[in-house]
Amino acid sequence: MEEEEGEEYLFKIVIIGDSAVGKSNLLSRYSRNEFNLHSKATIGVEFQTQSIDIHGKEVKAQIWDTAGQERFRAVTSAYYRGAVGALIVYDISRRTTFDSVHRWLDELNTHSDTTVAKMLIGNKCDLENIRDVSVEEGKSLAESEGLFFMETSALDATNVRMAFEIVIKEIYNNVSRKVLNSDSYKAELSLNRVSLVNDGTDGSKQIPNKYSCC
Ligand code: GTP
Ligand code: MG
């Protein structure tokens, strides 16, 4: 995460979850509005950068995608280093991918050294006819772990933009709060020449609902 002149933000967000849950397609849907029915398993690491406007500030999200398959993964610690947001993805039509969520959360917690805005994503909600994990189960896991929750479909684009943007806005709020509470900010305040941060309004109020489903 970087901050320049108080005007530009760059947030690193990681996408994690078992192989074939749809991580790469969520990213391509969000960054290029593309979906690939026959996408290949990711090897190594890829990332895309996406900009959004929050309170008139340009916020860039650098979104990292890696292999769900262990044998294709790059160095784990490097993948997580500096991440301030995470999407933990499972496939609502395959329970085993939901069962793995704890493992992914453990790995994330082990490697992260800062506050991470986390969202649990139940992807492929277009596959209602072969659903294997209920919405309630997703919600309740998210609640017990303190995560945001959404069901998405990279195929028909349901909730994809919303999911990424809630995470980005939450990161922005975390950073703003941190800056507002920091000694350097307070020192600047006392000198009455603050130009660094936003007005401190709580952007989470703009998020209509912590839980959203297909
Ligand atoms: P790894 O790179 O191996 O970790 O997999 P991944 O999580 O990146 O999965 P990927 O995005 O490659 O998608 C795997 C398969 O699921 C592909 O055939 C996609 O077309 C399909 N898929 C992804 N998202 C959806 C979705 O929302 N709905 C449906 N029906 N299929 C999806
Ligand atoms: Mg992939």
GROMACS .gro file of C-alpha atoms and ligand atoms in nm:
model
  247
    1MET     CA    1   0.000   0.000   0.000
    2GLU     CA    2   0.128   0.340  -0.093
    3GLU     CA    3   0.009   0.687  -0.044
    4GLU     CA    4   0.133   0.983  -0.241
    5GLU     CA    5   0.063   1.346  -0.165
    6GLY     CA    6  -0.256   1.235   0.011
    7GLU     CA    7  -0.422   1.217  -0.330
    8GLU     CA    8  -0.347   0.874  -0.461
    9TYR     CA    9  -0.387   0.535  -0.303
   10LEU     CA   10  -0.269   0.195  -0.415
   11PHE     CA   11  -0.414  -0.105  -0.236
   12LYS     CA   12  -0.304  -0.463  -0.280
   13ILE     CA   13  -0.586  -0.716  -0.273
   14VAL     CA   14  -0.540  -1.092  -0.298
   15ILE     CA   15  -0.786  -1.351  -0.424
   16ILE     CA   16  -0.759  -1.694  -0.265
   17GLY     CA   17  -0.954  -2.018  -0.265
   18ASP     CA   18  -0.945  -2.371  -0.406
   19SER     CA   19  -0.875  -2.444  -0.770
   20ALA     CA   20  -1.159  -2.384  -1.018
   21VAL     CA   21  -1.380  -2.182  -0.782
   22GLY     CA   22  -1.363  -1.895  -1.034
   23LYS     CA   23  -1.093  -1.661  -0.895
   24SER     CA   24  -0.945  -1.575  -1.234
   25ASN     CA   25  -1.287  -1.522  -1.388
   26LEU     CA   26  -1.396  -1.294  -1.104
   27LEU     CA   27  -1.088  -1.084  -1.172
   28SER     CA   28  -1.136  -1.079  -1.551
   29ARG     CA   29  -1.504  -0.999  -1.509
   30TYR     CA   30  -1.422  -0.706  -1.280
   31SER     CA   31  -1.121  -0.568  -1.467
   32ARG     CA   32  -1.218  -0.635  -1.830
   33ASN     CA   33  -1.579  -0.748  -1.817
   34GLU     CA   34  -1.470  -1.081  -1.962
   35PHE     CA   35  -1.565  -1.438  -1.878
   36ASN     CA   36  -1.405  -1.756  -2.008
   37LEU     CA   37  -1.597  -2.081  -1.987
   38HIS     CA   38  -1.282  -2.281  -2.059
   39SER     CA   39  -1.021  -2.094  -1.858
   40LYS     CA   40  -0.705  -2.282  -1.769
   41ALA     CA   41  -0.579  -2.326  -1.416
   42THR     CA   42  -0.360  -2.034  -1.314
   43ILE     CA   43   0.012  -2.101  -1.288
   44GLY     CA   44   0.210  -1.867  -1.067
   45VAL     CA   45   0.073  -1.518  -1.004
   46GLU     CA   46  -0.105  -1.256  -1.211
   47PHE     CA   47  -0.239  -0.917  -1.123
   48GLN     CA   48  -0.459  -0.642  -1.264
   49THR     CA   49  -0.489  -0.283  -1.157
   50GLN     CA   50  -0.828  -0.118  -1.139
   51SER     CA   51  -0.911   0.242  -1.042
   52ILE     CA   52  -1.215   0.365  -0.860
   53ASP     CA   53  -1.317   0.705  -0.734
   54ILE     CA   54  -1.392   0.744  -0.364
   55HIS     CA   55  -1.494   1.088  -0.238
   56GLY     CA   56  -1.324   1.243  -0.540
   57LYS     CA   57  -0.996   1.060  -0.478
   58GLU     CA   58  -0.849   0.814  -0.723
   59VAL     CA   59  -0.801   0.480  -0.553
   60LYS     CA   60  -0.615   0.206  -0.736
   61ALA     CA   61  -0.659  -0.156  -0.647
   62GLN     CA   62  -0.386  -0.395  -0.750
   63ILE     CA   63  -0.566  -0.727  -0.747
   64TRP     CA   64  -0.356  -1.043  -0.730
   65ASP     CA   65  -0.468  -1.384  -0.846
   66THR     CA   66  -0.281  -1.707  -0.789
   67ALA     CA   67  -0.322  -2.078  -0.839
   68GLY     CA   68  -0.558  -2.267  -0.613
   69GLN     CA   69  -0.352  -2.576  -0.686
   70GLU     CA   70  -0.058  -2.609  -0.452
   71ARG     CA   71   0.180  -2.735  -0.720
   72PHE     CA   72   0.125  -2.424  -0.933
   73ARG     CA   73   0.163  -2.169  -0.655
   74ALA     CA   74   0.451  -1.925  -0.630
   75VAL     CA   75   0.618  -1.829  -0.300
   76THR     CA   76   0.332  -1.787  -0.057
   77SER     CA   77   0.475  -1.516   0.164
   78ALA     CA   78   0.546  -1.291  -0.136
   79TYR     CA   79   0.190  -1.329  -0.254
   80TYR     CA   80   0.046  -1.205   0.075
   81ARG     CA   81   0.309  -0.940   0.148
   82GLY     CA   82   0.156  -0.594   0.176
   83ALA     CA   83  -0.200  -0.713   0.111
   84VAL     CA   84  -0.466  -0.497   0.276
   85GLY     CA   85  -0.766  -0.674   0.126
   86ALA     CA   86  -0.862  -1.034   0.049
   87LEU     CA   87  -1.139  -1.219  -0.129
   88ILE     CA   88  -1.174  -1.574  -0.004
   89VAL     CA   89  -1.367  -1.762  -0.271
   90TYR     CA   90  -1.556  -2.091  -0.271
   91ASP     CA   91  -1.788  -2.250  -0.526
   92ILE     CA   92  -2.149  -2.284  -0.405
   93SER     CA   93  -2.185  -2.603  -0.610
   94ARG     CA   94  -1.887  -2.782  -0.444
   95ARG     CA   95  -1.891  -2.823  -0.069
   96THR     CA   96  -1.527  -2.925  -0.048
   97THR     CA   97  -1.431  -2.573  -0.159
   98PHE     CA   98  -1.639  -2.429   0.126
   99ASP     CA   99  -1.475  -2.668   0.372
  100SER     CA  100  -1.136  -2.532   0.263
  101VAL     CA  101  -1.220  -2.174   0.359
  102HIS     CA  102  -1.075  -2.217   0.710
  103ARG     CA  103  -0.747  -2.333   0.567
  104TRP     CA  104  -0.728  -2.029   0.338
  105LEU     CA  105  -0.812  -1.797   0.626
  106ASP     CA  106  -0.539  -1.956   0.839
  107GLU     CA  107  -0.286  -1.904   0.561
  108LEU     CA  108  -0.396  -1.544   0.514
  109ASN     CA  109  -0.375  -1.471   0.885
  110THR     CA  110  -0.034  -1.635   0.913
  111HIS     CA  111   0.114  -1.421   0.638
  112SER     CA  112  -0.052  -1.086   0.688
  113ASP     CA  113   0.105  -0.825   0.910
  114THR     CA  114  -0.164  -0.558   0.899
  115THR     CA  115  -0.540  -0.507   0.901
  116VAL     CA  116  -0.689  -0.689   0.606
  117ALA     CA  117  -1.041  -0.620   0.478
  118LYS     CA  118  -1.181  -0.964   0.404
  119MET     CA  119  -1.477  -1.081   0.205
  120LEU     CA  120  -1.606  -1.436   0.178
  121ILE     CA  121  -1.737  -1.501  -0.172
  122GLY     CA  122  -1.971  -1.783  -0.270
  123ASN     CA  123  -1.916  -1.784  -0.646
  124LYS     CA  124  -2.117  -1.952  -0.927
  125CYS     CA  125  -2.452  -1.853  -0.781
  126ASP     CA  126  -2.592  -1.900  -1.130
  127LEU     CA  127  -2.570  -2.275  -1.056
  128GLU     CA  128  -2.870  -2.269  -0.822
  129ASN     CA  129  -2.994  -2.606  -0.952
  130ILE     CA  130  -2.682  -2.785  -0.827
  131ARG     CA  131  -2.624  -2.573  -0.516
  132ASP     CA  132  -2.430  -2.762  -0.248
  133VAL     CA  133  -2.379  -2.484   0.012
  134SER     CA  134  -2.674  -2.274   0.133
  135VAL     CA  135  -2.670  -1.897   0.154
  136GLU     CA  136  -2.724  -1.928   0.531
  137GLU     CA  137  -2.412  -2.140   0.573
  138GLY     CA  138  -2.206  -1.882   0.388
  139LYS     CA  139  -2.350  -1.598   0.593
  140SER     CA  140  -2.300  -1.773   0.921
  141LEU     CA  141  -1.937  -1.861   0.849
  142ALA     CA  142  -1.875  -1.499   0.749
  143GLU     CA  143  -2.041  -1.375   1.066
  144SER     CA  144  -1.840  -1.602   1.291
  145GLU     CA  145  -1.513  -1.502   1.123
  146GLY     CA  146  -1.594  -1.131   1.094
  147LEU     CA  147  -1.595  -1.123   0.715
  148PHE     CA  148  -1.811  -0.950   0.461
  149PHE     CA  149  -2.011  -1.197   0.254
  150MET     CA  150  -2.150  -1.208  -0.095
  151GLU     CA  151  -2.263  -1.462  -0.346
  152THR     CA  152  -2.145  -1.379  -0.696
  153SER     CA  153  -2.148  -1.509  -1.048
  154ALA     CA  154  -1.854  -1.432  -1.271
  155LEU     CA  155  -2.058  -1.592  -1.550
  156ASP     CA  156  -2.355  -1.353  -1.538
  157ALA     CA  157  -2.170  -1.074  -1.349
  158THR     CA  158  -2.397  -1.077  -1.043
  159ASN     CA  159  -2.243  -0.879  -0.754
  160VAL     CA  160  -1.888  -0.894  -0.894
  161ARG     CA  161  -1.825  -0.520  -0.910
  162MET     CA  162  -2.005  -0.472  -0.580
  163ALA     CA  163  -1.789  -0.731  -0.404
  164PHE     CA  164  -1.460  -0.576  -0.512
  165GLU     CA  165  -1.574  -0.223  -0.442
  166ILE     CA  166  -1.699  -0.298  -0.092
  167VAL     CA  167  -1.355  -0.438  -0.011
  168ILE     CA  168  -1.178  -0.139  -0.165
  169LYS     CA  169  -1.399   0.107   0.025
  170GLU     CA  170  -1.344  -0.081   0.349
  171ILE     CA  171  -0.966  -0.062   0.298
  172TYR     CA  172  -0.996   0.307   0.230
  173ASN     CA  173  -1.188   0.350   0.554
  174ASN     CA  174  -0.930   0.150   0.747
  175VAL     CA  175  -0.652   0.365   0.609
  176SER     CA  176  -0.837   0.688   0.678
  177ARG     CA  177  -0.905   0.584   1.035
  178LYS     CA  178  -0.543   0.485   1.084
  179VAL     CA  179  -0.418   0.814   0.946
  180LEU     CA  180  -0.667   1.010   1.155
  181ASN     CA  181  -0.546   0.835   1.468
  182SER     CA  182  -0.178   0.859   1.394
  183ASP     CA  183   0.052   1.087   1.589
  184SER     CA  184   0.181   1.249   1.275
  185TYR     CA  185  -0.171   1.342   1.173
  186LYS     CA  186  -0.244   1.484   1.517
  187ALA     CA  187   0.078   1.680   1.500
  188GLU     CA  188  -0.024   1.815   1.161
  189LEU     CA  189  -0.364   1.903   1.300
  190SER     CA  190  -0.210   2.106   1.578
  191LEU     CA  191  -0.015   2.297   1.316
  192ASN     CA  192  -0.334   2.343   1.123
  193ARG     CA  193  -0.194   2.243   0.789
  194VAL     CA  194  -0.351   1.911   0.719
  195SER     CA  195  -0.372   1.816   0.356
  196LEU     CA  196  -0.323   1.446   0.384
  197VAL     CA  197  -0.655   1.278   0.446
  198ASN     CA  198  -1.018   1.290   0.354
  199ASP     CA  199  -1.291   1.435   0.571
  200GLY     CA  200  -1.303   1.119   0.781
  201THR     CA  201  -1.659   1.032   0.699
  202ASP     CA  202  -1.738   0.669   0.749
  203GLY     CA  203  -1.776   0.526   0.398
  204SER     CA  204  -1.912   0.202   0.540
  205LYS     CA  205  -2.243   0.381   0.577
  206GLN     CA  206  -2.260   0.388   0.200
  207ILE     CA  207  -2.253   0.011   0.192
  208PRO     CA  208  -2.618  -0.081   0.201
  209ASN     CA  209  -2.583  -0.430   0.339
  210LYS     CA  210  -2.299  -0.638   0.468
  211TYR     CA  211  -2.452  -0.950   0.321
  212SER     CA  212  -2.580  -0.979  -0.029
  213CYS     CA  213  -2.687  -1.281  -0.226
  214CYS     CA  214  -2.796  -1.370  -0.573
  215GTP     P1  215  -0.724  -2.193  -1.041
  215GTP     O1  216  -0.655  -2.092  -1.127
  215GTP     O2  217  -0.693  -2.334  -1.078
  215GTP     O3  218  -0.702  -2.170  -0.896
  215GTP     O4  219  -0.885  -2.178  -1.068
  215GTP     P2  220  -0.973  -2.044  -1.057
  215GTP     O5  221  -1.028  -2.033  -0.919
  215GTP     O6  222  -0.900  -1.928  -1.110
  215GTP     O7  223  -1.098  -2.079  -1.153
  215GTP     P3  224  -1.132  -2.021  -1.297
  215GTP     O8  225  -1.165  -1.875  -1.290
  215GTP     O9  226  -1.026  -2.061  -1.393
  215GTP    O10  227  -1.269  -2.097  -1.329
  215GTP     C1  228  -1.277  -2.238  -1.326
  215GTP     C2  229  -1.399  -2.284  -1.408
  215GTP    O11  230  -1.519  -2.237  -1.349
  215GTP     C3  231  -1.398  -2.232  -1.552
  215GTP    O12  232  -1.449  -2.333  -1.636
  215GTP     C4  233  -1.494  -2.115  -1.548
  215GTP    O13  234  -1.555  -2.094  -1.672
  215GTP     C5  235  -1.595  -2.160  -1.442
  215GTP     N1  236  -1.656  -2.048  -1.370
  215GTP     C6  237  -1.594  -1.945  -1.309
  215GTP     N2  238  -1.682  -1.862  -1.254
  215GTP     C7  239  -1.804  -1.914  -1.278
  215GTP     C8  240  -1.937  -1.875  -1.244
  215GTP    O14  241  -1.965  -1.773  -1.180
  215GTP     N3  242  -2.039  -1.956  -1.285
  215GTP     C9  243  -2.017  -2.072  -1.356
  215GTP     N4  244  -2.124  -2.144  -1.392
  215GTP     N5  245  -1.893  -2.111  -1.391
  215GTP    C10  246  -1.788  -2.033  -1.351
  216MG      MG  247  -0.708  -1.908  -1.179
   0.00000   0.00000   0.00000
